[in-house]
Short mmCIF file of C-alpha atoms in Angstrom, two decimals:
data_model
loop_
_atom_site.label_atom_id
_atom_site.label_comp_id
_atom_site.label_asym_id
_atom_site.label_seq_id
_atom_site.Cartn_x
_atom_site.Cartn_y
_atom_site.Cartn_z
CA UNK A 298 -17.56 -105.18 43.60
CA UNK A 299 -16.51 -101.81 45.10
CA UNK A 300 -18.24 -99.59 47.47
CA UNK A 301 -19.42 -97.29 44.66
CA UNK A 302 -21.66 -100.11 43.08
CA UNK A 303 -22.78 -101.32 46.48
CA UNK A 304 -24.01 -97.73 46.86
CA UNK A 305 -25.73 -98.40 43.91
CA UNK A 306 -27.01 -101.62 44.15
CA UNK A 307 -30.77 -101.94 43.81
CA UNK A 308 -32.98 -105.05 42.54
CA UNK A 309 -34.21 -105.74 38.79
CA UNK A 310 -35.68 -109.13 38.47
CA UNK A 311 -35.08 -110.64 35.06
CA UNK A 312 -38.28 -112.26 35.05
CA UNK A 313 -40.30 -109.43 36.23
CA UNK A 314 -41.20 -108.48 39.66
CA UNK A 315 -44.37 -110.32 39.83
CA UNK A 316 -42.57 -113.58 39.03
CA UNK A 317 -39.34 -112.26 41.10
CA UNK A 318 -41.36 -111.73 44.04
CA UNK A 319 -43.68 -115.03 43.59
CA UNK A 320 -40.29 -116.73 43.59
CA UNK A 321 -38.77 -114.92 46.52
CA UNK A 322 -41.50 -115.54 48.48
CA UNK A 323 -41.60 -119.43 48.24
CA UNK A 324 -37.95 -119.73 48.43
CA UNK A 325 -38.32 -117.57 51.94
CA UNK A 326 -41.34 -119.83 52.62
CA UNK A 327 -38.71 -122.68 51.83
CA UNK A 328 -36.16 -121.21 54.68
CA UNK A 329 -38.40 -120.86 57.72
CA UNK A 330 -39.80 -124.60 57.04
CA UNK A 331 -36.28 -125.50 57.43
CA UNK A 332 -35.78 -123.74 60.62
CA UNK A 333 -38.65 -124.92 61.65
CA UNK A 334 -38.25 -128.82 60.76
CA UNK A 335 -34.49 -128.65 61.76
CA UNK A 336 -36.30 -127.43 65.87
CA UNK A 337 -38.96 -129.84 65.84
CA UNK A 338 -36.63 -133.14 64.91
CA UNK A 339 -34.00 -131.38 67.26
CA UNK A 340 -32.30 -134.66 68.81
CA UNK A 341 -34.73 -136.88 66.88
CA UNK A 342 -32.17 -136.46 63.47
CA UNK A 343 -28.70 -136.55 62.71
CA UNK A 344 -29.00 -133.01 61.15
CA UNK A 345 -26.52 -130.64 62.31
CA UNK A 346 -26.68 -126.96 63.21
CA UNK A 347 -24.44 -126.22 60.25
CA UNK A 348 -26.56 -128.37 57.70
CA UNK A 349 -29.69 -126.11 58.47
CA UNK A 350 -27.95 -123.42 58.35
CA UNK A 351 -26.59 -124.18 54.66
CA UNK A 352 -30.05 -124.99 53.56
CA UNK A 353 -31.52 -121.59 54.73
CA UNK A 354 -28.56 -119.94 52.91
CA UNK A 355 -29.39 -121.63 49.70
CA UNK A 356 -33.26 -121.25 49.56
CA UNK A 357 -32.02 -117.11 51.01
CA UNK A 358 -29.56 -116.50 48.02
CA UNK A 359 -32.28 -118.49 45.20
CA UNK A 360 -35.13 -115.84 46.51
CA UNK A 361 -32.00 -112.86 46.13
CA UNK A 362 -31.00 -114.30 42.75
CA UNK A 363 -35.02 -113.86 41.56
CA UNK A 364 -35.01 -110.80 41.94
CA UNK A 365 -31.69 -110.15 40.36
CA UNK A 366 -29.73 -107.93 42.20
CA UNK A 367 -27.87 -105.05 39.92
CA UNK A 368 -26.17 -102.29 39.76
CA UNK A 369 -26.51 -99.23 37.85
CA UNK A 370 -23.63 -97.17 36.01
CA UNK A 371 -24.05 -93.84 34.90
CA UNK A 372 -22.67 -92.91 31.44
CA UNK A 373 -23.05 -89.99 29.31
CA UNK A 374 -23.48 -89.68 25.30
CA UNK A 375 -23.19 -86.98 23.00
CA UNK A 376 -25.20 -86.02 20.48
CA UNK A 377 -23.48 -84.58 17.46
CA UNK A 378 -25.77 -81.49 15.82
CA UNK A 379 -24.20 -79.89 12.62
CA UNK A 380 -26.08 -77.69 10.51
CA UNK A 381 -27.42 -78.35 6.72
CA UNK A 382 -27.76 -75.78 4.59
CA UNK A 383 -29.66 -75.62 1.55
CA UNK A 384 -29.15 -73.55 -1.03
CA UNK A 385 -31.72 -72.72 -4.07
CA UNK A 386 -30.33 -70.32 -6.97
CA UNK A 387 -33.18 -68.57 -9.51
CA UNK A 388 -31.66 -68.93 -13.13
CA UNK A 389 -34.03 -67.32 -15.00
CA UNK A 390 -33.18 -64.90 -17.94
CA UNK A 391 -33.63 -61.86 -15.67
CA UNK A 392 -30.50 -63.44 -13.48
CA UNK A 393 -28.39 -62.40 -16.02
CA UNK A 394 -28.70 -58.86 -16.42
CA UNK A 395 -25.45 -57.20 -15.18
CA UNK A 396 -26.55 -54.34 -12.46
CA UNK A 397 -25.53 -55.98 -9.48
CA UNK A 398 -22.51 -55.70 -6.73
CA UNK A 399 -21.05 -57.34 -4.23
CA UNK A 400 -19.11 -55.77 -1.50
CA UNK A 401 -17.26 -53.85 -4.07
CA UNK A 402 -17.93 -51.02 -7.22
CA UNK A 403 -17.86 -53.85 -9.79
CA UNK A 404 -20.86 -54.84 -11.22
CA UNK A 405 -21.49 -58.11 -12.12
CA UNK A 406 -24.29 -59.79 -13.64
CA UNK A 407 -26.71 -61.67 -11.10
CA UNK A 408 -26.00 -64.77 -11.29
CA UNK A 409 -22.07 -63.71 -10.79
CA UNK A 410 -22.80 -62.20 -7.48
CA UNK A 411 -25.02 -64.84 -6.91
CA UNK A 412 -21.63 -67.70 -7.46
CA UNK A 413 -19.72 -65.61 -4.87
CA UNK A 414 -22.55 -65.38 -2.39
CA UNK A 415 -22.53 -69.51 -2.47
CA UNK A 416 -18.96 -69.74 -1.81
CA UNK A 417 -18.79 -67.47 1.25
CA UNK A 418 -21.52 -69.44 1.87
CA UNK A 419 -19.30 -72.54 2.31
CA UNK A 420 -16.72 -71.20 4.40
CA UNK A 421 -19.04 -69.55 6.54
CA UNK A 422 -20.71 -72.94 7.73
CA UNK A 423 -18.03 -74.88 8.08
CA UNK A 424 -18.13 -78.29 9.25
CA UNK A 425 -21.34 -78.69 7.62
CA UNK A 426 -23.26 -80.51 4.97
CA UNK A 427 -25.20 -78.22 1.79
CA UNK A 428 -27.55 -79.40 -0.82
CA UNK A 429 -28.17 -77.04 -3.71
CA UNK A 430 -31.12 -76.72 -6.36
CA UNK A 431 -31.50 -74.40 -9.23
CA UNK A 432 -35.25 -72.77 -10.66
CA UNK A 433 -35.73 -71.00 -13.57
CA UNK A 434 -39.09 -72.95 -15.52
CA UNK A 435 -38.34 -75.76 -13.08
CA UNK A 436 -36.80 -76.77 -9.91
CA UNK A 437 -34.18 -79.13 -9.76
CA UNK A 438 -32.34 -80.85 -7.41
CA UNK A 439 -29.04 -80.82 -8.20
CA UNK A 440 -26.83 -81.87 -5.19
CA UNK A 441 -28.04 -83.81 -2.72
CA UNK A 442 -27.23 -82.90 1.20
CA UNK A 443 -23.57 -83.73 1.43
CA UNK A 444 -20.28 -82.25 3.20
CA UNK A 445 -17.97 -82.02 0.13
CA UNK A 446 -17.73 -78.33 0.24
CA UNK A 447 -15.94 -78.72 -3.35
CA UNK A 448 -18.82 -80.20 -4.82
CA UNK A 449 -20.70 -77.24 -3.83
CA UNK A 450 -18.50 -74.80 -5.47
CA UNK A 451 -17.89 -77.00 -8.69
CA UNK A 452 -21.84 -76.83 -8.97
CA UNK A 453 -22.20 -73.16 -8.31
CA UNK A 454 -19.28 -72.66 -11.07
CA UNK A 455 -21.22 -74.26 -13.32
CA UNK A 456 -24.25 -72.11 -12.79
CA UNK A 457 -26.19 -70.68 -16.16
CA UNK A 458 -29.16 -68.61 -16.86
CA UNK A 459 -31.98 -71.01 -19.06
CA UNK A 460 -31.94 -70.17 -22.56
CA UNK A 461 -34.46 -67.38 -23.27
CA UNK A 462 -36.68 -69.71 -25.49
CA UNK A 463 -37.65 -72.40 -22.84
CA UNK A 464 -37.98 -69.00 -20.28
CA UNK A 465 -41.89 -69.06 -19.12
CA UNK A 466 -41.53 -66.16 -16.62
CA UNK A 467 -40.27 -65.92 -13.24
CA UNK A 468 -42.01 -67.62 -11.36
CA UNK A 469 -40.38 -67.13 -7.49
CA UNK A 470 -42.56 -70.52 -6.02
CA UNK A 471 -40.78 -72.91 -8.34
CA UNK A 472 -38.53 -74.58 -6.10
CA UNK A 473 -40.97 -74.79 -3.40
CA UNK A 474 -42.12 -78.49 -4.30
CA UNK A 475 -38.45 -79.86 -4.27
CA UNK A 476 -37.45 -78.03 -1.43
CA UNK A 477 -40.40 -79.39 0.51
CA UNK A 478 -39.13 -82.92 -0.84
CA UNK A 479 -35.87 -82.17 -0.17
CA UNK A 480 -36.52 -80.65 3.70
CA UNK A 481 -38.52 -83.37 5.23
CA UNK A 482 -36.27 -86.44 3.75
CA UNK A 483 -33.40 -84.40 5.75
CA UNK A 484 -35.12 -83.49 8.66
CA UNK A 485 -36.78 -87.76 9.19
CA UNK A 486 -33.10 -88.45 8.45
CA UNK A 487 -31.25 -86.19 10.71
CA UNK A 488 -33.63 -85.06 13.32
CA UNK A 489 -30.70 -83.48 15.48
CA UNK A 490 -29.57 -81.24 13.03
CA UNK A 491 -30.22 -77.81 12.13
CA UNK A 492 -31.22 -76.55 8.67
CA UNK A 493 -30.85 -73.40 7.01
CA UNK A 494 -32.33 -72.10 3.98
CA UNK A 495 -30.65 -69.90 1.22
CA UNK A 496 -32.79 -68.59 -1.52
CA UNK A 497 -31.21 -66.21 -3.91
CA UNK A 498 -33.12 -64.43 -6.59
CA UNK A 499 -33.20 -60.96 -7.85
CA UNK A 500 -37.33 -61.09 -6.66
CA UNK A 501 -38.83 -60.44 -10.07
CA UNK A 502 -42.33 -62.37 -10.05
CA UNK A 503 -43.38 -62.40 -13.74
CA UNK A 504 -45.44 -65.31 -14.55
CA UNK A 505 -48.97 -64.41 -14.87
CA UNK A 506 -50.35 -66.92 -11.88
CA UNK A 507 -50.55 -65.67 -8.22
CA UNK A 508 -47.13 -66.40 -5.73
CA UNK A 509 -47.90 -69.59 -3.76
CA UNK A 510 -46.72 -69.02 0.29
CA UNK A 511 -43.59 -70.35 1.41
CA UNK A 512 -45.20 -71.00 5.15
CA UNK A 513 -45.12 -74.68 4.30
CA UNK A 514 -41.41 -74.95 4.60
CA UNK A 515 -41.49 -73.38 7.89
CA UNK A 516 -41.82 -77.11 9.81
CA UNK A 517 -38.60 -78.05 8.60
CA UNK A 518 -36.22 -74.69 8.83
CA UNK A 519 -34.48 -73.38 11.98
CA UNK A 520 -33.62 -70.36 10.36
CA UNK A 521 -33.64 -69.05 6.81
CA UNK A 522 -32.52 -66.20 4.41
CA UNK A 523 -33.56 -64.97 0.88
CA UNK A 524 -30.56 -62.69 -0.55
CA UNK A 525 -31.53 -60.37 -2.96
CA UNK A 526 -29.41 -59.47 -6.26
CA UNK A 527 -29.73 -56.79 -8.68
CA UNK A 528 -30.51 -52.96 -8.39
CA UNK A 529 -33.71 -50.89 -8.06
CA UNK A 530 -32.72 -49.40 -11.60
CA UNK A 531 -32.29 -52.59 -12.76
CA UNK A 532 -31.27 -53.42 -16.31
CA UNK A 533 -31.69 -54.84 -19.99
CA UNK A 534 -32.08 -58.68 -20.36
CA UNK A 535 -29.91 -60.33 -22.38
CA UNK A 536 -30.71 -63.11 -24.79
CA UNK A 537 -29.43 -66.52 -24.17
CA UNK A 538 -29.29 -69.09 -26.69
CA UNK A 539 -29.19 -72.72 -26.26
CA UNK A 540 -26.30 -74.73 -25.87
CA UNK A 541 -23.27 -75.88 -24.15
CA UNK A 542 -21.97 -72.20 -23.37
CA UNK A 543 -25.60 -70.64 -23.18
CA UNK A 544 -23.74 -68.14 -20.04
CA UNK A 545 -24.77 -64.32 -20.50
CA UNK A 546 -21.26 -63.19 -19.56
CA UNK A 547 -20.25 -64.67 -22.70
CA UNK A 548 -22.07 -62.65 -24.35
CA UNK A 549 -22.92 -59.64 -22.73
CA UNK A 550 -19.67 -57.80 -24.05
CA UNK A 551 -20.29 -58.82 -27.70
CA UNK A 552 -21.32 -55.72 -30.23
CA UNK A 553 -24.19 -57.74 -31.60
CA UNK A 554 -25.87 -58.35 -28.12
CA UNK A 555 -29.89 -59.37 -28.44
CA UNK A 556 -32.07 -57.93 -25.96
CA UNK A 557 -35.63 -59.39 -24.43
CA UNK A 558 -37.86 -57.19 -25.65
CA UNK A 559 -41.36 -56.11 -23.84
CA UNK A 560 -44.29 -57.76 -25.59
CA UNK A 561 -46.18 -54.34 -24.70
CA UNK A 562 -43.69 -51.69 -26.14
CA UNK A 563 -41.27 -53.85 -28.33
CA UNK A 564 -38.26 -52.55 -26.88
CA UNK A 565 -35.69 -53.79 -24.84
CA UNK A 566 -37.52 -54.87 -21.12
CA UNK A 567 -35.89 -53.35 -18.22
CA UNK A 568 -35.80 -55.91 -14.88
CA UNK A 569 -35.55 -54.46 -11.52
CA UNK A 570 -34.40 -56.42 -8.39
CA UNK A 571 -37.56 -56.39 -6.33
CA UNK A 572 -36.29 -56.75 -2.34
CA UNK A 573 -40.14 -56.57 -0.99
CA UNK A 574 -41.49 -59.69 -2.91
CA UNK A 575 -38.06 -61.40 -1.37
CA UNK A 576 -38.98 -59.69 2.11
CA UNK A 577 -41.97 -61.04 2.25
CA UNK A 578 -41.17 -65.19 0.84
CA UNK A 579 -38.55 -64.44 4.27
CA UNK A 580 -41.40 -63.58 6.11
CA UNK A 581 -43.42 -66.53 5.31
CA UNK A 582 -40.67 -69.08 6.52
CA UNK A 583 -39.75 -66.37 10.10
CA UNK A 584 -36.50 -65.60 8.11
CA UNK A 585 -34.85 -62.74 6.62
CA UNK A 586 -33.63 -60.65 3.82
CA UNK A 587 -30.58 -59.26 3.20
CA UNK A 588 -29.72 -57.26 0.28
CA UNK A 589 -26.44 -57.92 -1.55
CA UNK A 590 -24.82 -55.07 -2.92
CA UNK A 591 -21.48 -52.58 -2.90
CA UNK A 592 -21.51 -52.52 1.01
CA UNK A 593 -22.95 -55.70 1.89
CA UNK A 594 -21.60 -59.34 1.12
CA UNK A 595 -22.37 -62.55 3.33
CA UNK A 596 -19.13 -62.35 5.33
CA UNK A 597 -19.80 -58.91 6.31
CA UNK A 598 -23.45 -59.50 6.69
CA UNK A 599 -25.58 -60.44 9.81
CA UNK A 600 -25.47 -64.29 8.92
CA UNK A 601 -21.79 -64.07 9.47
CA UNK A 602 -22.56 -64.24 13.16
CA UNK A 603 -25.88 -65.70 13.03
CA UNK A 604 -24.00 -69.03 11.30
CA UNK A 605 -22.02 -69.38 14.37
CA UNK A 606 -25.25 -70.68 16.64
CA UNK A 607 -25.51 -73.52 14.56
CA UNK A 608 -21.91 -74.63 14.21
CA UNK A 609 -21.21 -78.16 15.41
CA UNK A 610 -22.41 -78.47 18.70
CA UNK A 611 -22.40 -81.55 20.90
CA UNK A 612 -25.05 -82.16 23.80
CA UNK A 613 -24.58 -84.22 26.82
CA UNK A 614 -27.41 -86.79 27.78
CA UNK A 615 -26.45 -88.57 30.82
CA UNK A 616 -28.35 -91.92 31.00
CA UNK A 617 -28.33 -94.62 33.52
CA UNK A 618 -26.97 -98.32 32.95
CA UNK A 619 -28.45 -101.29 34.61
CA UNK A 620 -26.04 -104.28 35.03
CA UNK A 621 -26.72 -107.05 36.60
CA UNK A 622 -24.35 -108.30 39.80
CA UNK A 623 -25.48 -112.19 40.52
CA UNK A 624 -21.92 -113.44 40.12
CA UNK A 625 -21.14 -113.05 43.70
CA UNK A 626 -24.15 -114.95 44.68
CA UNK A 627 -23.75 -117.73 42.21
CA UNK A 628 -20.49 -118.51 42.98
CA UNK A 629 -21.76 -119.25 47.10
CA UNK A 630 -25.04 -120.97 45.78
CA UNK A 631 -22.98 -122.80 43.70
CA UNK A 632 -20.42 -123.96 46.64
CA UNK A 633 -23.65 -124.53 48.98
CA UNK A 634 -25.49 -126.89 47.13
CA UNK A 635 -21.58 -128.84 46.58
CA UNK A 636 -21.42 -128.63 50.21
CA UNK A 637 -25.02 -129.93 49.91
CA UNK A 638 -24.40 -132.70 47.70
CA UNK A 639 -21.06 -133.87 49.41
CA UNK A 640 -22.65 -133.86 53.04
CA UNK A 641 -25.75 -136.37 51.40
CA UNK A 642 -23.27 -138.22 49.37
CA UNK A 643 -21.31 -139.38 52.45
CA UNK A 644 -25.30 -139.86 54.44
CA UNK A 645 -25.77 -142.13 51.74
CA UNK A 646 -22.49 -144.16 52.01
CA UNK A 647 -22.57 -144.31 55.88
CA UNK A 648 -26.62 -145.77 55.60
CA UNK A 649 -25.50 -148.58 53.24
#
């Protein structure tokens, strides 16, 4: 034992200190009676100096060893904190109108712009784990919370607008039930990490009912984003038909193009990207909205630099180790009471 642990050295009985010090106590008890006897029966005993002496020590180091002397070691951990990010893409019919940009004078339909948002997405966070959902009539999950990046982009890829037949509407509080689902399983699970929320729509509320609030998700989120596709003029809605290739961009080039029509006026509807309904749904989880278009993509946006807080971080919690150190005084308890049983051994012999 080195001079650092002495420096440490402090007592921890194993049984407790009410026991350790009831013990202590009578085993001290035990060590003045012997000094005590060995003075009174001083030339009336063949006792020796040294043979009260060795029985003080042992009933001394029994009342040390109950109350366990230890040491303590410092050591430090660290905690690992990555960020999750969750990403939920609208799919609805209006996604696939072809008026938006994305840090360039092309315009691509929404749900395009939408794809490339995702994978700048993934090599902003790096280091990080995403889970993904798509809404159109209904939220689904489609990727739970994992790190392969590439199963992130193979889902975005695969991306497509809902037919226009099973279309009810937008409706921009679907995904709020599976995202609550999906937000607390991750948050009980990884309590150390940090999660960020993507939601990209174009904004359009359609659906007759009234927009449920997205305060709920708050709890969960240390920071979160709606992105906004589309244009203020917006643009005609094509019609998707069901099937294996039911993608607008498929068709959206094709002379014989079908257009949603307005139930009001019977000609083709016109959808607008609407940034304030998407404002506010940031609002309502202390986020914010950015709006995607010619000058502004995610790598040149804000969240570029706002994604490095919650890179991989790893926090330092020094604790303190108790150990105990009874070794030293078990190894001389253990040569007393020899010494103890030798010198009555050889009593024994020479009273025979």
């Amino acid at each position: 034992m080195n001079l650092e642990h002495l420096m440490n050295l402090r007592f921890n009985p194993s049984l407790g200190w009410p026991a350790g010090i009831a013990i202590a106590l009578v085993m001290l008890g035990f060590a003045i009676a012997v000094v005590i006897v060995h003075r009174r029966r001083k030339g009336q005993s063949d006792e020796t100096l040294w043979s009260c002496v060795r029985r003080c020590a042992i009933c001394i180091i029994i009342a040390l060893l109950a109350l366990t002397p230890s040491t303590v070691a410092s050591t430090t951990s660290r905690a690992v904190n990555t960020t999750d990010v969750v990403i939920a893409t609208d799919v609805t019919g209006s996604m696939a109108v072809k008026d938006a940009q994305y840090g360039s004078a092309t315009t691509l339909t929404r749900l395009e712009v939408a794809k490339k948002a995702i994978d700048d997405l993934t090599g902003i966070y790096d280091n990080s784990s995403f889970a993904a959902l798509h809404f159109g009539a209904n939220a689904t999950l489609d990727v739970p919370l994992t790190p392969d990046v590439g199963a992130i982009r193979n889902w975005a890829s695969g991306l497509r607008t809902e037919p226009t037949a099973v279309s009810a509407g937008s409706n921009l509080d679907a995904p709020i039930d599976p995202l609550l689902v999906t937000l607390k399983a991750m948050r009980s699970a990884h309590p150390q990490d940090k999660i960020v929320l993507y939601y990209i729509s174009d904004g359009e509320q359609t659906s007759a009912g009234s927009r449920r609030t997205f305060s709920s998700l708050r709890a969960y989120l240390d920071d979160a984003f709606t992105l906004a596709v589309g244009s203020a003029q917006g643009g005609q809605i094509p019609e998707v038909k069901a099937g294996p290739s039911h993608s607008p961009t498929d068709q959206s080039d094709t002379g014989g193009q079908a257009w949603v029509k307005d139930p009001a006026t019977g000609q083709p509807g016109i959808s607008k990207m609407n940034d304030k309904n998407l404002g506010e749904i940031a609002d309502e989880m202390s986020g914010k909205c950015i709006v995607l278009g010619p000058t502004h993509r995610l790598d040149r946006a804000s969240v570029a630099s706002v994604s490095k807080h919650f890179r991989t971080v790893n926090t330092p919690k020094r604790r303190e180790r108790v150990m105990p150190a009874v070794w030293p005084l078990s190894m001389v308890l253990t040569l007393l009471l020899a010494m103890e049983m030798g010198s009555w051994l050889a009593n024994s012999r020479r009273l025979l």
